[in-house]
């Protein structure tokens, strides 16, 4: 279970995963295909996701992920992984198997062995992998109450431009999920709004609040089965590391000659993510 600290977003990004040049200055070999992985025709390049809001709004219309996941009512389930640079993970070696689940719920048995293709990068911006394997990304976030401490007028984007919420001291909002770039989705009186967290800084109870969330991806396993993998379970594997950060909206499977570099930088990023958060408060 990931724990994201609200109003204290990490600004440190690790830049890696750039395709290396060959010794003669030409292009590097294209990402290799794992043995036994079934390849389809090349997928044409598609426009990368350019806004964190699209992550939450691009869910297929024919799947009820909340019902499928079966989390309690105190959790919010929605499509897309959060963050202006969403997380992901890379498979570094051949034959890596993760125990997945038939549905995206931590209480479901992890009894679906899923062997993943070497060099695959499971990141929502890796459109070729997403489309080839029909990947689905969802996040389950524990709903947190946020109480207004003072009266305030809060701006929020709507279908017809910006609108203003007139909130009163004592009003309770429900924090549903983080989007990116400081924006999150809140429930106010049964209606969902996108609000910049900075608007609530120092005027509500949310400063320093910790958000519990589970990030799930449904993957295609070698051999034809499908499984739901929890991000934390995936990166706990020795030969799986967090995805390299190349650029905004940019991601792809890695190249064979990048394995050592991606492993080192991925382990560094994982160690950074696991550091305890210090908000500077004094006990």
PDB file of N, CA and C in Angstrom, residues 17-119:
ATOM      1  N   UNK A  17      16.931   5.978 -18.648  1.00  0.00           N
ATOM      2  CA  UNK A  17      16.211   5.184 -19.622  1.00  0.00           C
ATOM      3  C   UNK A  17      16.306   5.693 -21.036  1.00  0.00           C
ATOM      4  N   UNK A  18      17.198   6.674 -21.339  1.00  0.00           N
ATOM      5  CA  UNK A  18      17.337   7.149 -22.689  1.00  0.00           C
ATOM      6  C   UNK A  18      18.000   6.087 -23.540  1.00  0.00           C
ATOM      7  N   UNK A  19      17.505   5.847 -24.762  1.00  0.00           N
ATOM      8  CA  UNK A  19      18.139   4.862 -25.617  1.00  0.00           C
ATOM      9  C   UNK A  19      19.598   5.216 -25.853  1.00  0.00           C
ATOM     10  N   UNK A  20      20.507   4.257 -25.625  1.00  0.00           N
ATOM     11  CA  UNK A  20      21.929   4.510 -25.785  1.00  0.00           C
ATOM     12  C   UNK A  20      22.317   4.440 -27.246  1.00  0.00           C
ATOM     13  N   UNK A  21      23.370   5.185 -27.599  1.00  0.00           N
ATOM     14  CA  UNK A  21      23.888   5.115 -28.944  1.00  0.00           C
ATOM     15  C   UNK A  21      24.832   3.937 -29.066  1.00  0.00           C
ATOM     16  N   UNK A  22      24.900   3.376 -30.268  1.00  0.00           N
ATOM     17  CA  UNK A  22      25.838   2.301 -30.514  1.00  0.00           C
ATOM     18  C   UNK A  22      27.235   2.869 -30.620  1.00  0.00           C
ATOM     19  N   UNK A  23      28.294   2.022 -30.501  1.00  0.00           N
ATOM     20  CA  UNK A  23      29.660   2.532 -30.514  1.00  0.00           C
ATOM     21  C   UNK A  23      29.996   3.346 -31.744  1.00  0.00           C
ATOM     22  N   UNK A  24      29.353   3.054 -32.886  1.00  0.00           N
ATOM     23  CA  UNK A  24      29.694   3.791 -34.100  1.00  0.00           C
ATOM     24  C   UNK A  24      28.847   5.041 -34.268  1.00  0.00           C
ATOM     25  N   UNK A  25      28.075   5.374 -33.231  1.00  0.00           N
ATOM     26  CA  UNK A  25      27.280   6.598 -33.269  1.00  0.00           C
ATOM     27  C   UNK A  25      25.913   6.409 -33.870  1.00  0.00           C
ATOM     28  N   UNK A  26      25.588   5.190 -34.328  1.00  0.00           N
ATOM     29  CA  UNK A  26      24.276   4.936 -34.901  1.00  0.00           C
ATOM     30  C   UNK A  26      23.247   4.700 -33.832  1.00  0.00           C
ATOM     31  N   UNK A  27      22.077   4.291 -34.250  1.00  0.00           N
ATOM     32  CA  UNK A  27      20.992   4.054 -33.300  1.00  0.00           C
ATOM     33  C   UNK A  27      21.217   2.753 -32.559  1.00  0.00           C
ATOM     34  N   UNK A  28      20.785   2.716 -31.324  1.00  0.00           N
ATOM     35  CA  UNK A  28      20.886   1.491 -30.528  1.00  0.00           C
ATOM     36  C   UNK A  28      19.897   0.462 -31.041  1.00  0.00           C
ATOM     37  N   UNK A  29      20.148  -0.783 -30.689  1.00  0.00           N
ATOM     38  CA  UNK A  29      19.233  -1.846 -31.059  1.00  0.00           C
ATOM     39  C   UNK A  29      17.874  -1.609 -30.412  1.00  0.00           C
ATOM     40  N   UNK A  30      16.820  -1.884 -31.144  1.00  0.00           N
ATOM     41  CA  UNK A  30      15.473  -1.683 -30.611  1.00  0.00           C
ATOM     42  C   UNK A  30      15.247  -2.604 -29.421  1.00  0.00           C
ATOM     43  N   UNK A  31      14.292  -2.244 -28.535  1.00  0.00           N
ATOM     44  CA  UNK A  31      14.013  -3.097 -27.374  1.00  0.00           C
ATOM     45  C   UNK A  31      13.774  -4.540 -27.801  1.00  0.00           C
ATOM     46  N   UNK A  32      14.439  -5.448 -27.108  1.00  0.00           N
ATOM     47  CA  UNK A  32      14.324  -6.861 -27.470  1.00  0.00           C
ATOM     48  C   UNK A  32      13.003  -7.422 -26.991  1.00  0.00           C
ATOM     49  N   UNK A  33      12.567  -8.490 -27.650  1.00  0.00           N
ATOM     50  CA  UNK A  33      11.330  -9.169 -27.274  1.00  0.00           C
ATOM     51  C   UNK A  33      11.675 -10.408 -26.471  1.00  0.00           C
ATOM     52  N   UNK A  34      10.993 -10.602 -25.353  1.00  0.00           N
ATOM     53  CA  UNK A  34      11.265 -11.760 -24.516  1.00  0.00           C
ATOM     54  C   UNK A  34      10.896 -13.041 -25.243  1.00  0.00           C
ATOM     55  N   UNK A  35      11.645 -14.104 -24.951  1.00  0.00           N
ATOM     56  CA  UNK A  35      11.336 -15.401 -25.528  1.00  0.00           C
ATOM     57  C   UNK A  35       9.932 -15.813 -25.105  1.00  0.00           C
ATOM     58  N   UNK A  36       9.191 -16.360 -26.062  1.00  0.00           N
ATOM     59  CA  UNK A  36       7.820 -16.854 -25.861  1.00  0.00           C
ATOM     60  C   UNK A  36       6.792 -15.725 -25.785  1.00  0.00           C
ATOM     61  N   UNK A  37       7.220 -14.465 -25.870  1.00  0.00           N
ATOM     62  CA  UNK A  37       6.205 -13.404 -25.887  1.00  0.00           C
ATOM     63  C   UNK A  37       5.600 -13.315 -27.276  1.00  0.00           C
ATOM     64  N   UNK A  38       4.295 -13.281 -27.356  1.00  0.00           N
ATOM     65  CA  UNK A  38       3.608 -13.201 -28.639  1.00  0.00           C
ATOM     66  C   UNK A  38       3.521 -11.750 -29.064  1.00  0.00           C
ATOM     67  N   UNK A  39       4.080 -11.448 -30.231  1.00  0.00           N
ATOM     68  CA  UNK A  39       4.056 -10.085 -30.732  1.00  0.00           C
ATOM     69  C   UNK A  39       2.934  -9.931 -31.746  1.00  0.00           C
ATOM     70  N   UNK A  40       2.274  -8.802 -31.703  1.00  0.00           N
ATOM     71  CA  UNK A  40       1.296  -8.456 -32.707  1.00  0.00           C
ATOM     72  C   UNK A  40       1.927  -7.451 -33.656  1.00  0.00           C
ATOM     73  N   UNK A  41       1.145  -6.992 -34.620  1.00  0.00           N
ATOM     74  CA  UNK A  41       1.669  -5.994 -35.537  1.00  0.00           C
ATOM     75  C   UNK A  41       2.053  -4.741 -34.771  1.00  0.00           C
ATOM     76  N   UNK A  42       3.016  -3.998 -35.325  1.00  0.00           N
ATOM     77  CA  UNK A  42       3.460  -2.774 -34.676  1.00  0.00           C
ATOM     78  C   UNK A  42       2.271  -1.867 -34.423  1.00  0.00           C
ATOM     79  N   UNK A  43       2.228  -1.289 -33.230  1.00  0.00           N
ATOM     80  CA  UNK A  43       1.148  -0.380 -32.878  1.00  0.00           C
ATOM     81  C   UNK A  43       1.549   1.025 -33.280  1.00  0.00           C
ATOM     82  N   UNK A  44       0.761   1.730 -34.071  1.00  0.00           N
ATOM     83  CA  UNK A  44       1.136   3.088 -34.454  1.00  0.00           C
ATOM     84  C   UNK A  44       1.215   3.992 -33.246  1.00  0.00           C
ATOM     85  N   UNK A  45       2.120   4.942 -33.315  1.00  0.00           N
ATOM     86  CA  UNK A  45       2.283   5.850 -32.190  1.00  0.00           C
ATOM     87  C   UNK A  45       1.012   6.653 -31.982  1.00  0.00           C
ATOM     88  N   UNK A  46       0.644   6.825 -30.734  1.00  0.00           N
ATOM     89  CA  UNK A  46      -0.530   7.621 -30.404  1.00  0.00           C
ATOM     90  C   UNK A  46      -0.111   8.783 -29.535  1.00  0.00           C
ATOM     91  N   UNK A  47      -0.972   9.770 -29.431  1.00  0.00           N
ATOM     92  CA  UNK A  47      -0.646  10.945 -28.648  1.00  0.00           C
ATOM     93  C   UNK A  47      -0.487  10.584 -27.181  1.00  0.00           C
ATOM     94  N   UNK A  48       0.596  11.012 -26.530  1.00  0.00           N
ATOM     95  CA  UNK A  48       0.756  10.705 -25.106  1.00  0.00           C
ATOM     96  C   UNK A  48      -0.242  11.485 -24.274  1.00  0.00           C
ATOM     97  N   UNK A  49      -0.520  10.965 -23.088  1.00  0.00           N
ATOM     98  CA  UNK A  49      -1.370  11.690 -22.163  1.00  0.00           C
ATOM     99  C   UNK A  49      -0.648  12.954 -21.735  1.00  0.00           C
ATOM    100  N   UNK A  50      -1.277  14.095 -21.862  1.00  0.00           N
ATOM    101  CA  UNK A  50      -0.614  15.356 -21.567  1.00  0.00           C
ATOM    102  C   UNK A  50      -1.190  16.058 -20.355  1.00  0.00           C
ATOM    103  N   UNK A  51      -2.191  15.495 -19.739  1.00  0.00           N
ATOM    104  CA  UNK A  51      -2.795  16.121 -18.580  1.00  0.00           C
ATOM    105  C   UNK A  51      -3.119  15.059 -17.546  1.00  0.00           C
ATOM    106  N   UNK A  52      -2.858  15.345 -16.265  1.00  0.00           N
ATOM    107  CA  UNK A  52      -3.210  14.361 -15.244  1.00  0.00           C
ATOM    108  C   UNK A  52      -4.695  14.079 -15.181  1.00  0.00           C
ATOM    109  N   UNK A  53      -5.520  15.018 -15.639  1.00  0.00           N
ATOM    110  CA  UNK A  53      -6.960  14.814 -15.579  1.00  0.00           C
ATOM    111  C   UNK A  53      -7.394  13.703 -16.524  1.00  0.00           C
ATOM    112  N   UNK A  54      -6.670  13.544 -17.641  1.00  0.00           N
ATOM    113  CA  UNK A  54      -7.026  12.504 -18.586  1.00  0.00           C
ATOM    114  C   UNK A  54      -6.848  11.116 -17.989  1.00  0.00           C
ATOM    115  N   UNK A  55      -5.952  10.990 -17.023  1.00  0.00           N
ATOM    116  CA  UNK A  55      -5.744   9.694 -16.392  1.00  0.00           C
ATOM    117  C   UNK A  55      -7.006   9.220 -15.693  1.00  0.00           C
ATOM    118  N   UNK A  56      -7.749  10.133 -15.105  1.00  0.00           N
ATOM    119  CA  UNK A  56      -8.953   9.770 -14.365  1.00  0.00           C
ATOM    120  C   UNK A  56     -10.196   9.749 -15.240  1.00  0.00           C
ATOM    121  N   UNK A  57     -10.076  10.268 -16.477  1.00  0.00           N
ATOM    122  CA  UNK A  57     -11.260  10.396 -17.312  1.00  0.00           C
ATOM    123  C   UNK A  57     -11.260   9.454 -18.510  1.00  0.00           C
ATOM    124  N   UNK A  58     -10.178   8.655 -18.668  1.00  0.00           N
ATOM    125  CA  UNK A  58     -10.040   7.840 -19.869  1.00  0.00           C
ATOM    126  C   UNK A  58     -10.418   6.390 -19.646  1.00  0.00           C
ATOM    127  N   UNK A  59     -11.162   6.102 -18.597  1.00  0.00           N
ATOM    128  CA  UNK A  59     -11.537   4.714 -18.311  1.00  0.00           C
ATOM    129  C   UNK A  59     -12.491   4.185 -19.373  1.00  0.00           C
ATOM    130  N   UNK A  60     -12.348   2.911 -19.753  1.00  0.00           N
ATOM    131  CA  UNK A  60     -13.320   2.319 -20.670  1.00  0.00           C
ATOM    132  C   UNK A  60     -14.729   2.390 -20.073  1.00  0.00           C
ATOM    133  N   UNK A  61     -15.702   2.591 -20.935  1.00  0.00           N
ATOM    134  CA  UNK A  61     -17.076   2.780 -20.460  1.00  0.00           C
ATOM    135  C   UNK A  61     -17.759   1.479 -20.063  1.00  0.00           C
ATOM    136  N   UNK A  62     -17.191   0.337 -20.465  1.00  0.00           N
ATOM    137  CA  UNK A  62     -17.906  -0.921 -20.255  1.00  0.00           C
ATOM    138  C   UNK A  62     -17.417  -1.702 -19.050  1.00  0.00           C
ATOM    139  N   UNK A  63     -16.580  -1.090 -18.198  1.00  0.00           N
ATOM    140  CA  UNK A  63     -16.093  -1.815 -17.020  1.00  0.00           C
ATOM    141  C   UNK A  63     -16.326  -0.985 -15.768  1.00  0.00           C
ATOM    142  N   UNK A  64     -16.928  -1.616 -14.775  1.00  0.00           N
ATOM    143  CA  UNK A  64     -17.162  -0.971 -13.485  1.00  0.00           C
ATOM    144  C   UNK A  64     -16.038  -1.409 -12.560  1.00  0.00           C
ATOM    145  N   UNK A  65     -14.962  -0.612 -12.526  1.00  0.00           N
ATOM    146  CA  UNK A  65     -13.786  -1.006 -11.762  1.00  0.00           C
ATOM    147  C   UNK A  65     -14.044  -1.000 -10.260  1.00  0.00           C
ATOM    148  N   UNK A  66     -14.922  -0.120  -9.802  1.00  0.00           N
ATOM    149  CA  UNK A  66     -15.234  -0.087  -8.372  1.00  0.00           C
ATOM    150  C   UNK A  66     -15.909  -1.386  -7.943  1.00  0.00           C
ATOM    151  N   UNK A  67     -16.864  -1.858  -8.750  1.00  0.00           N
ATOM    152  CA  UNK A  67     -17.539  -3.111  -8.425  1.00  0.00           C
ATOM    153  C   UNK A  67     -16.580  -4.286  -8.541  1.00  0.00           C
ATOM    154  N   UNK A  68     -15.718  -4.264  -9.556  1.00  0.00           N
ATOM    155  CA  UNK A  68     -14.749  -5.339  -9.741  1.00  0.00           C
ATOM    156  C   UNK A  68     -13.783  -5.417  -8.562  1.00  0.00           C
ATOM    157  N   UNK A  69     -13.297  -4.263  -8.107  1.00  0.00           N
ATOM    158  CA  UNK A  69     -12.309  -4.243  -7.029  1.00  0.00           C
ATOM    159  C   UNK A  69     -12.921  -4.648  -5.694  1.00  0.00           C
ATOM    160  N   UNK A  70     -14.136  -4.226  -5.430  1.00  0.00           N
ATOM    161  CA  UNK A  70     -14.807  -4.632  -4.203  1.00  0.00           C
ATOM    162  C   UNK A  70     -14.228  -4.038  -2.936  1.00  0.00           C
ATOM    163  N   UNK A  71     -13.646  -2.841  -3.019  1.00  0.00           N
ATOM    164  CA  UNK A  71     -13.168  -2.175  -1.809  1.00  0.00           C
ATOM    165  C   UNK A  71     -14.359  -1.702  -0.979  1.00  0.00           C
ATOM    166  N   UNK A  72     -14.172  -1.495   0.329  1.00  0.00           N
ATOM    167  CA  UNK A  72     -15.269  -0.968   1.149  1.00  0.00           C
ATOM    168  C   UNK A  72     -15.634   0.457   0.728  1.00  0.00           C
ATOM    169  N   UNK A  73     -16.785   0.909   1.200  1.00  0.00           N
ATOM    170  CA  UNK A  73     -17.284   2.229   0.821  1.00  0.00           C
ATOM    171  C   UNK A  73     -16.384   3.360   1.304  1.00  0.00           C
ATOM    172  N   UNK A  74     -15.466   3.072   2.196  1.00  0.00           N
ATOM    173  CA  UNK A  74     -14.551   4.095   2.698  1.00  0.00           C
ATOM    174  C   UNK A  74     -13.375   4.320   1.755  1.00  0.00           C
ATOM    175  N   UNK A  75     -13.386   3.639   0.598  1.00  0.00           N
ATOM    176  CA  UNK A  75     -12.350   3.804  -0.410  1.00  0.00           C
ATOM    177  C   UNK A  75     -12.972   4.283  -1.716  1.00  0.00           C
ATOM    178  N   UNK A  76     -12.187   5.009  -2.499  1.00  0.00           N
ATOM    179  CA  UNK A  76     -12.606   5.504  -3.811  1.00  0.00           C
ATOM    180  C   UNK A  76     -11.754   4.812  -4.870  1.00  0.00           C
ATOM    181  N   UNK A  77     -12.405   4.195  -5.860  1.00  0.00           N
ATOM    182  CA  UNK A  77     -11.703   3.483  -6.922  1.00  0.00           C
ATOM    183  C   UNK A  77     -11.939   4.209  -8.240  1.00  0.00           C
ATOM    184  N   UNK A  78     -10.866   4.510  -8.957  1.00  0.00           N
ATOM    185  CA  UNK A  78     -11.005   5.219 -10.222  1.00  0.00           C
ATOM    186  C   UNK A  78      -9.868   4.833 -11.158  1.00  0.00           C
ATOM    187  N   UNK A  79      -9.999   5.267 -12.410  1.00  0.00           N
ATOM    188  CA  UNK A  79      -9.052   4.865 -13.446  1.00  0.00           C
ATOM    189  C   UNK A  79      -7.830   5.777 -13.447  1.00  0.00           C
ATOM    190  N   UNK A  80      -6.683   5.203 -13.791  1.00  0.00           N
ATOM    191  CA  UNK A  80      -5.459   5.974 -13.963  1.00  0.00           C
ATOM    192  C   UNK A  80      -4.648   6.085 -12.692  1.00  0.00           C
ATOM    193  N   UNK A  81      -3.334   6.036 -12.839  1.00  0.00           N
ATOM    194  CA  UNK A  81      -2.457   6.202 -11.685  1.00  0.00           C
ATOM    195  C   UNK A  81      -2.156   7.676 -11.467  1.00  0.00           C
ATOM    196  N   UNK A  82      -2.061   8.107 -10.202  1.00  0.00           N
ATOM    197  CA  UNK A  82      -1.924   9.531  -9.909  1.00  0.00           C
ATOM    198  C   UNK A  82      -0.503  10.030 -10.115  1.00  0.00           C
ATOM    199  N   UNK A  83      -0.383  11.349 -10.115  1.00  0.00           N
ATOM    200  CA  UNK A  83       0.921  11.990 -10.185  1.00  0.00           C
ATOM    201  C   UNK A  83       1.166  12.650 -11.522  1.00  0.00           C
ATOM    202  N   UNK A  84       1.866  13.791 -11.492  1.00  0.00           N
ATOM    203  CA  UNK A  84       2.231  14.430 -12.752  1.00  0.00           C
ATOM    204  C   UNK A  84       3.207  13.573 -13.544  1.00  0.00           C
ATOM    205  N   UNK A  85       3.964  12.730 -12.840  1.00  0.00           N
ATOM    206  CA  UNK A  85       4.779  11.674 -13.449  1.00  0.00           C
ATOM    207  C   UNK A  85       4.327  10.353 -12.821  1.00  0.00           C
ATOM    208  N   UNK A  86       3.311   9.701 -13.396  1.00  0.00           N
ATOM    209  CA  UNK A  86       2.775   8.483 -12.770  1.00  0.00           C
ATOM    210  C   UNK A  86       3.843   7.404 -12.616  1.00  0.00           C
ATOM    211  N   UNK A  87       3.653   6.562 -11.599  1.00  0.00           N
ATOM    212  CA  UNK A  87       4.584   5.475 -11.344  1.00  0.00           C
ATOM    213  C   UNK A  87       4.467   4.412 -12.435  1.00  0.00           C
ATOM    214  N   UNK A  88       5.377   3.469 -12.388  1.00  0.00           N
ATOM    215  CA  UNK A  88       5.375   2.332 -13.292  1.00  0.00           C
ATOM    216  C   UNK A  88       6.480   1.384 -12.859  1.00  0.00           C
ATOM    217  N   UNK A  89       6.618   0.268 -13.575  1.00  0.00           N
ATOM    218  CA  UNK A  89       7.707  -0.648 -13.230  1.00  0.00           C
ATOM    219  C   UNK A  89       8.203  -1.356 -14.488  1.00  0.00           C
ATOM    220  N   UNK A  90       9.493  -1.743 -14.437  1.00  0.00           N
ATOM    221  CA  UNK A  90      10.179  -2.353 -15.571  1.00  0.00           C
ATOM    222  C   UNK A  90      10.657  -3.747 -15.191  1.00  0.00           C
ATOM    223  N   UNK A  91      10.503  -4.695 -16.111  1.00  0.00           N
ATOM    224  CA  UNK A  91      10.967  -6.067 -15.921  1.00  0.00           C
ATOM    225  C   UNK A  91      12.362  -6.183 -16.540  1.00  0.00           C
ATOM    226  N   UNK A  92      13.368  -6.501 -15.710  1.00  0.00           N
ATOM    227  CA  UNK A  92      14.752  -6.454 -16.170  1.00  0.00           C
ATOM    228  C   UNK A  92      15.271  -7.784 -16.702  1.00  0.00           C
ATOM    229  N   UNK A  93      14.744  -8.886 -16.201  1.00  0.00           N
ATOM    230  CA  UNK A  93      15.282 -10.190 -16.566  1.00  0.00           C
ATOM    231  C   UNK A  93      14.209 -11.068 -17.183  1.00  0.00           C
ATOM    232  N   UNK A  94      14.653 -12.164 -17.796  1.00  0.00           N
ATOM    233  CA  UNK A  94      13.730 -13.114 -18.411  1.00  0.00           C
ATOM    234  C   UNK A  94      13.167 -14.063 -17.357  1.00  0.00           C
ATOM    235  N   UNK A  95      11.908 -14.437 -17.524  1.00  0.00           N
ATOM    236  CA  UNK A  95      11.294 -15.433 -16.656  1.00  0.00           C
ATOM    237  C   UNK A  95      10.838 -14.918 -15.308  1.00  0.00           C
ATOM    238  N   UNK A  96      10.698 -13.603 -15.150  1.00  0.00           N
ATOM    239  CA  UNK A  96      10.242 -13.034 -13.883  1.00  0.00           C
ATOM    240  C   UNK A  96       8.744 -13.306 -13.718  1.00  0.00           C
ATOM    241  N   UNK A  97       8.390 -13.914 -12.589  1.00  0.00           N
ATOM    242  CA  UNK A  97       6.992 -14.264 -12.324  1.00  0.00           C
ATOM    243  C   UNK A  97       6.515 -13.581 -11.049  1.00  0.00           C
ATOM    244  N   UNK A  98       5.364 -12.955 -11.132  1.00  0.00           N
ATOM    245  CA  UNK A  98       4.736 -12.277  -9.995  1.00  0.00           C
ATOM    246  C   UNK A  98       3.424 -12.994  -9.700  1.00  0.00           C
ATOM    247  N   UNK A  99       3.119 -13.171  -8.430  1.00  0.00           N
ATOM    248  CA  UNK A  99       1.835 -13.755  -8.041  1.00  0.00           C
ATOM    249  C   UNK A  99       0.765 -12.665  -8.086  1.00  0.00           C
ATOM    250  N   UNK A 100      -0.037 -12.700  -9.135  1.00  0.00           N
ATOM    251  CA  UNK A 100      -1.084 -11.712  -9.305  1.00  0.00           C
ATOM    252  C   UNK A 100      -2.405 -12.183  -8.736  1.00  0.00           C
ATOM    253  N   UNK A 101      -3.441 -11.390  -8.977  1.00  0.00           N
ATOM    254  CA  UNK A 101      -4.777 -11.676  -8.463  1.00  0.00           C
ATOM    255  C   UNK A 101      -5.794 -11.635  -9.590  1.00  0.00           C
ATOM    256  N   UNK A 102      -6.916 -12.320  -9.358  1.00  0.00           N
ATOM    257  CA  UNK A 102      -7.996 -12.327 -10.339  1.00  0.00           C
ATOM    258  C   UNK A 102      -8.778 -11.021 -10.312  1.00  0.00           C
ATOM    259  N   UNK A 103      -8.712 -10.294  -9.193  1.00  0.00           N
ATOM    260  CA  UNK A 103      -9.365  -8.990  -9.106  1.00  0.00           C
ATOM    261  C   UNK A 103      -8.491  -8.062  -8.281  1.00  0.00           C
ATOM    262  N   UNK A 104      -8.609  -6.760  -8.495  1.00  0.00           N
ATOM    263  CA  UNK A 104      -7.715  -5.801  -7.840  1.00  0.00           C
ATOM    264  C   UNK A 104      -8.146  -5.469  -6.415  1.00  0.00           C
ATOM    265  N   UNK A 105      -7.889  -6.389  -5.511  1.00  0.00           N
ATOM    266  CA  UNK A 105      -8.219  -6.186  -4.108  1.00  0.00           C
ATOM    267  C   UNK A 105      -7.164  -6.907  -3.281  1.00  0.00           C
ATOM    268  N   UNK A 106      -6.556  -6.249  -2.288  1.00  0.00           N
ATOM    269  CA  UNK A 106      -5.488  -6.894  -1.515  1.00  0.00           C
ATOM    270  C   UNK A 106      -5.964  -8.087  -0.712  1.00  0.00           C
ATOM    271  N   UNK A 107      -7.275  -8.193  -0.469  1.00  0.00           N
ATOM    272  CA  UNK A 107      -7.801  -9.342   0.259  1.00  0.00           C
ATOM    273  C   UNK A 107      -8.047 -10.549  -0.639  1.00  0.00           C
ATOM    274  N   UNK A 108      -7.992 -10.342  -1.952  1.00  0.00           N
ATOM    275  CA  UNK A 108      -8.146 -11.466  -2.884  1.00  0.00           C
ATOM    276  C   UNK A 108      -6.875 -12.303  -2.862  1.00  0.00           C
ATOM    277  N   UNK A 109      -6.975 -13.615  -3.025  1.00  0.00           N
ATOM    278  CA  UNK A 109      -5.774 -14.457  -2.992  1.00  0.00           C
ATOM    279  C   UNK A 109      -4.840 -14.152  -4.167  1.00  0.00           C
ATOM    280  N   UNK A 110      -3.546 -14.084  -3.861  1.00  0.00           N
ATOM    281  CA  UNK A 110      -2.543 -13.856  -4.907  1.00  0.00           C
ATOM    282  C   UNK A 110      -2.141 -15.205  -5.483  1.00  0.00           C
ATOM    283  N   UNK A 111      -3.052 -15.797  -6.246  1.00  0.00           N
ATOM    284  CA  UNK A 111      -2.876 -17.167  -6.709  1.00  0.00           C
ATOM    285  C   UNK A 111      -2.870 -17.275  -8.234  1.00  0.00           C
ATOM    286  N   UNK A 112      -2.535 -16.163  -8.912  1.00  0.00           N
ATOM    287  CA  UNK A 112      -2.445 -16.180 -10.373  1.00  0.00           C
ATOM    288  C   UNK A 112      -0.995 -15.913 -10.765  1.00  0.00           C
ATOM    289  N   UNK A 113      -0.180 -16.977 -10.934  1.00  0.00           N
ATOM    290  CA  UNK A 113       1.206 -16.749 -11.330  1.00  0.00           C
ATOM    291  C   UNK A 113       1.263 -16.108 -12.704  1.00  0.00           C
ATOM    292  N   UNK A 114       2.021 -15.018 -12.813  1.00  0.00           N
ATOM    293  CA  UNK A 114       2.053 -14.241 -14.049  1.00  0.00           C
ATOM    294  C   UNK A 114       3.506 -13.967 -14.424  1.00  0.00           C
ATOM    295  N   UNK A 115       3.963 -14.610 -15.495  1.00  0.00           N
ATOM    296  CA  UNK A 115       5.306 -14.373 -16.004  1.00  0.00           C
ATOM    297  C   UNK A 115       5.262 -13.204 -16.979  1.00  0.00           C
ATOM    298  N   UNK A 116       6.142 -12.248 -16.773  1.00  0.00           N
ATOM    299  CA  UNK A 116       6.123 -11.002 -17.530  1.00  0.00           C
ATOM    300  C   UNK A 116       7.256 -10.964 -18.555  1.00  0.00           C
ATOM    301  N   UNK A 117       7.033 -10.298 -19.685  1.00  0.00           N
ATOM    302  CA  UNK A 117       8.070 -10.221 -20.705  1.00  0.00           C
ATOM    303  C   UNK A 117       9.241  -9.331 -20.274  1.00  0.00           C
ATOM    304  N   UNK A 118      10.445  -9.793 -20.573  1.00  0.00           N
ATOM    305  CA  UNK A 118      11.645  -9.037 -20.245  1.00  0.00           C
ATOM    306  C   UNK A 118      11.648  -7.713 -21.004  1.00  0.00           C
ATOM    307  N   UNK A 119      12.118  -6.666 -20.337  1.00  0.00           N
ATOM    308  CA  UNK A 119      12.272  -5.298 -20.843  1.00  0.00           C
ATOM    309  C   UNK A 119      10.958  -4.517 -20.911  1.00  0.00           C
TER     310      UNK A 119
END
